Each structure stands twice: as structure tokens, then as C-alpha cells.
PDB file of C-alpha atoms in Angstrom:
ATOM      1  CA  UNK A   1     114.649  26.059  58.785  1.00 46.00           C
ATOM      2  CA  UNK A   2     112.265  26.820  55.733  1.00 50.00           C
ATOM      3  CA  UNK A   3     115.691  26.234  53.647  1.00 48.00           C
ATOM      4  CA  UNK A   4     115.508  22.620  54.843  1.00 48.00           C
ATOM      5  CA  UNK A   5     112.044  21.876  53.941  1.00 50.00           C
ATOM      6  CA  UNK A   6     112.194  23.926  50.859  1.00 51.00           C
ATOM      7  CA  UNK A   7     115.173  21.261  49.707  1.00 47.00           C
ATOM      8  CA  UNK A   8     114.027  18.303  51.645  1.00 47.00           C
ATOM      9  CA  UNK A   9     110.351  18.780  50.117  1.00 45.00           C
ATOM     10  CA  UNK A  10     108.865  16.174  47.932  1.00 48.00           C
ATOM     11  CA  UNK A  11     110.018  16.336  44.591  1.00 50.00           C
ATOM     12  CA  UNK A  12     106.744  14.290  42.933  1.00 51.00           C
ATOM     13  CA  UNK A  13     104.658  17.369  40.646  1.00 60.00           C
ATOM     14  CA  UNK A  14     107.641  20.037  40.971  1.00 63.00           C
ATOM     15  CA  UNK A  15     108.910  21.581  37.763  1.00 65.00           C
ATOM     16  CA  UNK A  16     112.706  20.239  37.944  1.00 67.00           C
ATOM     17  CA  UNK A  17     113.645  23.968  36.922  1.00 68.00           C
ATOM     18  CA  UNK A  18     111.849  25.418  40.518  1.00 74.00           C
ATOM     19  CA  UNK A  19     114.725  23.881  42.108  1.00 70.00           C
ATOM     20  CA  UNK A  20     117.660  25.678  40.407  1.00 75.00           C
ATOM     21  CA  UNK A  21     115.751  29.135  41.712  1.00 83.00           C
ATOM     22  CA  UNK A  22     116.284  27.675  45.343  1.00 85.00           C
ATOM     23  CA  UNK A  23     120.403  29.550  44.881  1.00 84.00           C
ATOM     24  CA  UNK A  24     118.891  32.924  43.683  1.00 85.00           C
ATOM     25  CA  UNK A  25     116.389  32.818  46.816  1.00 89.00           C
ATOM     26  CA  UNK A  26     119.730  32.069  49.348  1.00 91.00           C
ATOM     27  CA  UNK A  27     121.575  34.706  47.634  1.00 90.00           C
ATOM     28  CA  UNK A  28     119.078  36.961  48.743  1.00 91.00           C
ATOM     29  CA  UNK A  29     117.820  35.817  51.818  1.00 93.00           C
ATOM     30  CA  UNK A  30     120.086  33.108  53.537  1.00 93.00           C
ATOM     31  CA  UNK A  31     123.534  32.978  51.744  1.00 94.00           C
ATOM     32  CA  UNK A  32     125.363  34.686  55.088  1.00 95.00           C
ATOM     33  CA  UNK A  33     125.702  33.397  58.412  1.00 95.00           C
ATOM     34  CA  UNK A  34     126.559  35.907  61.587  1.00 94.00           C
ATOM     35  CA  UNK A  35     129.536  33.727  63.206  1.00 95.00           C
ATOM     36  CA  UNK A  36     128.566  31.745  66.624  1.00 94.00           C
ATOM     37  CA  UNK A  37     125.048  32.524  65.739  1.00 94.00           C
ATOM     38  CA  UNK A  38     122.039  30.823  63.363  1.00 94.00           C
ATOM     39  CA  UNK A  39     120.999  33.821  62.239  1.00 94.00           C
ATOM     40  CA  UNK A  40     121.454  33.954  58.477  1.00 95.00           C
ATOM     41  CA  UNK A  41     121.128  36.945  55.812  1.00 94.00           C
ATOM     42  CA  UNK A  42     121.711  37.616  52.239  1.00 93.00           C
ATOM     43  CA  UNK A  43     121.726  40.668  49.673  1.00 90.00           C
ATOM     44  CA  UNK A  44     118.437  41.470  50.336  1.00 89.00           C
ATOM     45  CA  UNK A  45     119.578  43.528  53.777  1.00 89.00           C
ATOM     46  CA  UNK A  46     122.548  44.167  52.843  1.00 90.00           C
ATOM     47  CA  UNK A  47     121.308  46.580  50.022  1.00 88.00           C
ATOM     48  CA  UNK A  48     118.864  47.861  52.154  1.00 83.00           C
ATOM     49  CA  UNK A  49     121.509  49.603  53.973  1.00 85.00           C
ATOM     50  CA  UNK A  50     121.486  52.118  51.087  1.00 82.00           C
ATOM     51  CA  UNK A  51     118.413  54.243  51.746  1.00 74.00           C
ATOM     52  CA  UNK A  52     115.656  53.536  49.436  1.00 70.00           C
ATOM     53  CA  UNK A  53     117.527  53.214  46.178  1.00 78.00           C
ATOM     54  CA  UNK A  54     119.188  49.647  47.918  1.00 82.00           C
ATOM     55  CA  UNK A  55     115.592  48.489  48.632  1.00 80.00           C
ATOM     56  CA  UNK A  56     114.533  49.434  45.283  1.00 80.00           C
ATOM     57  CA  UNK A  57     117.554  47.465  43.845  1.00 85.00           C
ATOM     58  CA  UNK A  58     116.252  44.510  45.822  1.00 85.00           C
ATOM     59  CA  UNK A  59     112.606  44.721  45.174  1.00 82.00           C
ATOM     60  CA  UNK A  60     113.932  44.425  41.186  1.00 82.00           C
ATOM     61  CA  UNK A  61     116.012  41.421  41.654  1.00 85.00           C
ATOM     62  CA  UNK A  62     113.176  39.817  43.996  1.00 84.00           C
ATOM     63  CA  UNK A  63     110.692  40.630  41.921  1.00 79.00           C
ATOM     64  CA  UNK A  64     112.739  39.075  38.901  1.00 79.00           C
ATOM     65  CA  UNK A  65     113.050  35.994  40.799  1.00 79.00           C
ATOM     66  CA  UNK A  66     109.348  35.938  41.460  1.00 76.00           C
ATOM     67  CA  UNK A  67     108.552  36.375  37.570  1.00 76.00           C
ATOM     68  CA  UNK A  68     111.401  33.257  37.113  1.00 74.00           C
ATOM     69  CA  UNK A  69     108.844  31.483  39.512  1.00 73.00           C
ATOM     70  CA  UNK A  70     105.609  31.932  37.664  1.00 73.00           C
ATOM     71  CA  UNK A  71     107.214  30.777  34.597  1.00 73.00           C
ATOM     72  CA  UNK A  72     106.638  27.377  36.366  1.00 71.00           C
ATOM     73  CA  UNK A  73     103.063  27.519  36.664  1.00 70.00           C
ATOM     74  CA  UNK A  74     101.086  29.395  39.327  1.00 72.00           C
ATOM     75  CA  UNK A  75      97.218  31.133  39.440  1.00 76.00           C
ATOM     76  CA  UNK A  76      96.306  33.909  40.204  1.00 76.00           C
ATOM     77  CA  UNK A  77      96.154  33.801  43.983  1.00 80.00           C
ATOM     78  CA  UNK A  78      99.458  32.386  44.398  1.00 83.00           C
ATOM     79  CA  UNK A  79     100.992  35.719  42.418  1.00 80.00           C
ATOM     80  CA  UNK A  80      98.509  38.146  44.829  1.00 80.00           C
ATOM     81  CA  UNK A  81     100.234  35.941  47.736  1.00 87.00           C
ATOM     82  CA  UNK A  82     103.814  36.580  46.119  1.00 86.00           C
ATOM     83  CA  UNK A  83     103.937  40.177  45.399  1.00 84.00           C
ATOM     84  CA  UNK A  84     102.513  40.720  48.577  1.00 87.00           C
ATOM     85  CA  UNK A  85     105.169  39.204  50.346  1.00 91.00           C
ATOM     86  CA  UNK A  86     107.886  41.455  47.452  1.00 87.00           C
ATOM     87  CA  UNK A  87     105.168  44.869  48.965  1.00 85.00           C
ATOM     88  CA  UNK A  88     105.628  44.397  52.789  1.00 89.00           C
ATOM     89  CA  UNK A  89     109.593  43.562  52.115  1.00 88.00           C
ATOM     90  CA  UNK A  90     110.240  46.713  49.877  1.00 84.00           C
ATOM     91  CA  UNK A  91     107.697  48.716  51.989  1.00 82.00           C
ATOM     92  CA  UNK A  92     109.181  47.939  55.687  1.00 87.00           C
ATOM     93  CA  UNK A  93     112.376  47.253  54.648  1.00 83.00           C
ATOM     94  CA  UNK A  94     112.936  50.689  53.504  1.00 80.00           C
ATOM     95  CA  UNK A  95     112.604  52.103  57.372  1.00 82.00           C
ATOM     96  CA  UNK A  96     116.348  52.566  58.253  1.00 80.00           C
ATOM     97  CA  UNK A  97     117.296  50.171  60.963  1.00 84.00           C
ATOM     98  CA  UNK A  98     113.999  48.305  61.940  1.00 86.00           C
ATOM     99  CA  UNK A  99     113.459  47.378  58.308  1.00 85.00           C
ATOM    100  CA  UNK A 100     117.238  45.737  57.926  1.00 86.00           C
ATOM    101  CA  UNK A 101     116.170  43.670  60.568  1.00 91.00           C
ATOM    102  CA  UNK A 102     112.802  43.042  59.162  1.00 93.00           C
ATOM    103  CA  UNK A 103     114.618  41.990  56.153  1.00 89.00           C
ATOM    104  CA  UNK A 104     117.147  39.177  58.052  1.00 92.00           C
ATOM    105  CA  UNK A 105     114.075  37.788  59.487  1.00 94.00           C
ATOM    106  CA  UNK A 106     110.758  38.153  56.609  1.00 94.00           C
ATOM    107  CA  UNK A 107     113.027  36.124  53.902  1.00 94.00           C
ATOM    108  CA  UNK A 108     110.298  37.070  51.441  1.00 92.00           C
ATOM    109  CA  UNK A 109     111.872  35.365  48.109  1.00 90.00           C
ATOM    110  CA  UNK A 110     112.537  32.457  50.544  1.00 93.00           C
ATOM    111  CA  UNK A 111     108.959  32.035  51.947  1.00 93.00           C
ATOM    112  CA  UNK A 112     107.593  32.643  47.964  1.00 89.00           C
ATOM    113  CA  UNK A 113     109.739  29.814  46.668  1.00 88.00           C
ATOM    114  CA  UNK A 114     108.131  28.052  49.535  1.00 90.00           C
ATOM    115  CA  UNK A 115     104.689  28.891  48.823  1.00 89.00           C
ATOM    116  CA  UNK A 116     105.374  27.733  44.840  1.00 84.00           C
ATOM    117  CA  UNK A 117     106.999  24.209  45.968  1.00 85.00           C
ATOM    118  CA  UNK A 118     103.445  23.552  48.588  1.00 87.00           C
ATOM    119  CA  UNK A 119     101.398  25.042  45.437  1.00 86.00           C
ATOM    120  CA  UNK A 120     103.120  21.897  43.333  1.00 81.00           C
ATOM    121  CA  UNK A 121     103.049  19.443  45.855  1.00 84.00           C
ATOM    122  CA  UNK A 122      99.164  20.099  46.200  1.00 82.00           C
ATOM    123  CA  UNK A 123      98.304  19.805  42.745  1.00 79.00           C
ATOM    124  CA  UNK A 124      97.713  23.428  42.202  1.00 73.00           C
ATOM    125  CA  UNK A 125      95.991  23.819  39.015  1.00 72.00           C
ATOM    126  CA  UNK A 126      97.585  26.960  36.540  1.00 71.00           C
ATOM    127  CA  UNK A 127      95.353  29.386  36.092  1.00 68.00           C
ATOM    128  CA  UNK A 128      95.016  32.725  34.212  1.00 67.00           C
ATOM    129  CA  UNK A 129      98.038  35.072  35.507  1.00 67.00           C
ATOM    130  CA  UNK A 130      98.930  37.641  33.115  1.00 71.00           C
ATOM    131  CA  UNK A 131      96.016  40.018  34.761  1.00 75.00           C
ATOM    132  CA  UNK A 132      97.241  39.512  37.887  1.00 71.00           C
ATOM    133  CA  UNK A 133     100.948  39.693  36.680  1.00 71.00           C
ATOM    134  CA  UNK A 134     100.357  43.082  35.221  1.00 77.00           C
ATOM    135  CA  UNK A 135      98.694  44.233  37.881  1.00 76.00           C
ATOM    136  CA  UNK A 136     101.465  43.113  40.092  1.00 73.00           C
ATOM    137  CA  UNK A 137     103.933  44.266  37.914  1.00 76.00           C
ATOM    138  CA  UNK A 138     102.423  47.652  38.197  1.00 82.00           C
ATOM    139  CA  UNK A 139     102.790  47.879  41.688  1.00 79.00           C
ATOM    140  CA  UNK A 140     106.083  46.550  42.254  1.00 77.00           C
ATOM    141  CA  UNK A 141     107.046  50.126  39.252  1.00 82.00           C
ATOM    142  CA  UNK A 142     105.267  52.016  41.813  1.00 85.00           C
ATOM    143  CA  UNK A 143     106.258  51.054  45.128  1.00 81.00           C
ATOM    144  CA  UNK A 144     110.226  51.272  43.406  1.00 81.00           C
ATOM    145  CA  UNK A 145     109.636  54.641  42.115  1.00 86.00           C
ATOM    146  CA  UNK A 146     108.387  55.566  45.660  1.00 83.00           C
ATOM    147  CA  UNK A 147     111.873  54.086  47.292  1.00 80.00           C
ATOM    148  CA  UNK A 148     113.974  55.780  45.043  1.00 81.00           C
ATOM    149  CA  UNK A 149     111.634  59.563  45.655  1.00 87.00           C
ATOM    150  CA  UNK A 150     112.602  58.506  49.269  1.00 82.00           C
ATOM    151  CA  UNK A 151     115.576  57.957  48.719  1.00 79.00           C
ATOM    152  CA  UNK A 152     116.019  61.370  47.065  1.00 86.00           C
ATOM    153  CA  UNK A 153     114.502  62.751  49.730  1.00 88.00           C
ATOM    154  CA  UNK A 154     116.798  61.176  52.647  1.00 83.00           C
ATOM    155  CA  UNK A 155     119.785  62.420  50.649  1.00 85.00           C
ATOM    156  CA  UNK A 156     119.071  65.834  50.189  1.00 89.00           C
ATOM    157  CA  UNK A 157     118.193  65.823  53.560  1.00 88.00           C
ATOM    158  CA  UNK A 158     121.181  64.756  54.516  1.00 86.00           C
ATOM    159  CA  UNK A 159     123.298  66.721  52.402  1.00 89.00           C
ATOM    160  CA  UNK A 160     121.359  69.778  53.219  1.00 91.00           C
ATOM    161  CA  UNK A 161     122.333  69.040  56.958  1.00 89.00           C
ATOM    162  CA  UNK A 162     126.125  68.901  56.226  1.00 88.00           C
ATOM    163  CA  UNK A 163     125.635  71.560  54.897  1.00 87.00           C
ATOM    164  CA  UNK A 164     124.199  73.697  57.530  1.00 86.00           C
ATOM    165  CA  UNK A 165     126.634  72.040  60.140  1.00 85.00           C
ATOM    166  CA  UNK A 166     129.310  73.350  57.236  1.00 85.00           C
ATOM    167  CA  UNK A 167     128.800  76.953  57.262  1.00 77.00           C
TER     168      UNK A 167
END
């Protein structure tokens, strides 16, 4: 549904470029359809499967998309609002199971094109980002390095319990 308004939205003060990110946001959110159902998914939970080093992999190309974004104009609050949706992706999506799910339903790179396109169509004003992008940018290095510790830690885990089952 948000795919629809995203491309059915007004065009009138939206950059023409926002429009070619609209394939990069299906890739990784909607590009997949479970047969005989609406339910649609893209990369996004697919890498997930891949304990923490899939959702870290995701939170980069998200996050690149997001940067692609604020190339065409956005304040401050709209990139808090942004990398917030990117945090509670990478950060629930990285619980095995629940947080694949999480991830066919949140659609975070879908709902942050959204939130750019109503930021255009209201006449947001550009503001000063590069604080806030730093700052964002900072996080989204943290919360990846913390996804791929876990996912260290779930494979030696792992491994250590073949192991024992092994011998």
C-alpha cells in the first residue's frame, strides 16, 4: 500500500531524482511477493537470515540509500526521523526469527522514502544537516560494528556447540 502512494503521490515540489530511489527502496523492502498471498519482501530480510553480519550488510545498503535521499534536500529532523527508522530495523531485525518478520513488515527504507516525498509535498524547508548527518552516521558505524560482534558471537557459539556434540 505505501508503494502506491509513494508512486501515485503528487509530483509538484519533488526533486525528479527522489523518484529513481523509489527501485532501490523495493529492492529492499517490497521487490518479492509470497505466492497466493500480499505479503511482499525484499533483500532487507532476506540478509537478515545471516546472523548479524546480514543485518549489518543491510543497515549499509539502507543507510546508503538514506544518504542518496538527503542529497535531495531534507533538515535536520527529517534525518533524526530516518536513521531512526535504519536503528529500530538493524536493532530488531537482528533477533533471529521475530526480527525477519519484523523486517517483511517495518519496510524502513520504504516508509523513509515516504517520509522524504510528504517532506516535499509540504514545502519542507532544507535546513542544516551535516551535524545531524554525522551524528547519524556515527551511529549507524556503531550499531554495525555491534551486529557484526554479535554475529561473532552467535558463530562461535555455534561452532563451539558442534563441537561439543562432536567429541
Amino acid at each position: 500500500m505505501m508503494q502506491r502512494k509513494i508512486m501515485q503521490s503528487e509530483k509538484h515540489n519533488i526533486p525528479d531524482g527522489i523518484h529513481h530511489l523509489d527501485s532501490l527502496t523495493r529492492l529492499m523492502d517490497s521487490q518479492f511477493r509470497i505466492p497466493g498471498t500480499n505479503i511482499r519482501f525484499g533483500l532487507d530480510p532476506i540478509l537478515g537470515l545471516v546472523p548479524g553480519f546480514g543485518e549489518g550488510a543491510a543497515l549499509l545498503i539502507s543507510g546508503g540509500i538514506s544518504l542518496a535521499m538527503l542529497r535531495h534536500g531534507a533538515n535536520g529532523m527529517l534525518v533524526l526521523r530516518m536513521i531512526g527508522n535504519l536503528a529500530l530495523d538493524a536493532l530488531v531485525g537482528s533477533i533471529p526469527i521475530l526480527g525477519d518478520l519484523f523486517d517483511v513488515a517495518y519496510k524502513a527504507n520504504r516508509r523513509n522514502l515516504a517520509l522524504l516525498i510528504r517532506f516535499h509535498e509540504r514545502g519542507g524547508k532544507k535546513g542544516p544537516v551535516w551535524p545531524y548527518l554525522l551524528g547519524a552516521a556515527l551511529l549507524i558505524l556503531l550499531i554495525f560494528i555491534a551486529l557484526m560482534i554479535l554475529g561473532i558471537v552467535i558463530i562461535a557459539w555455534v561452532l563451539e556447540a558442534i563441537g561439543e556434540r562432536l567429541s
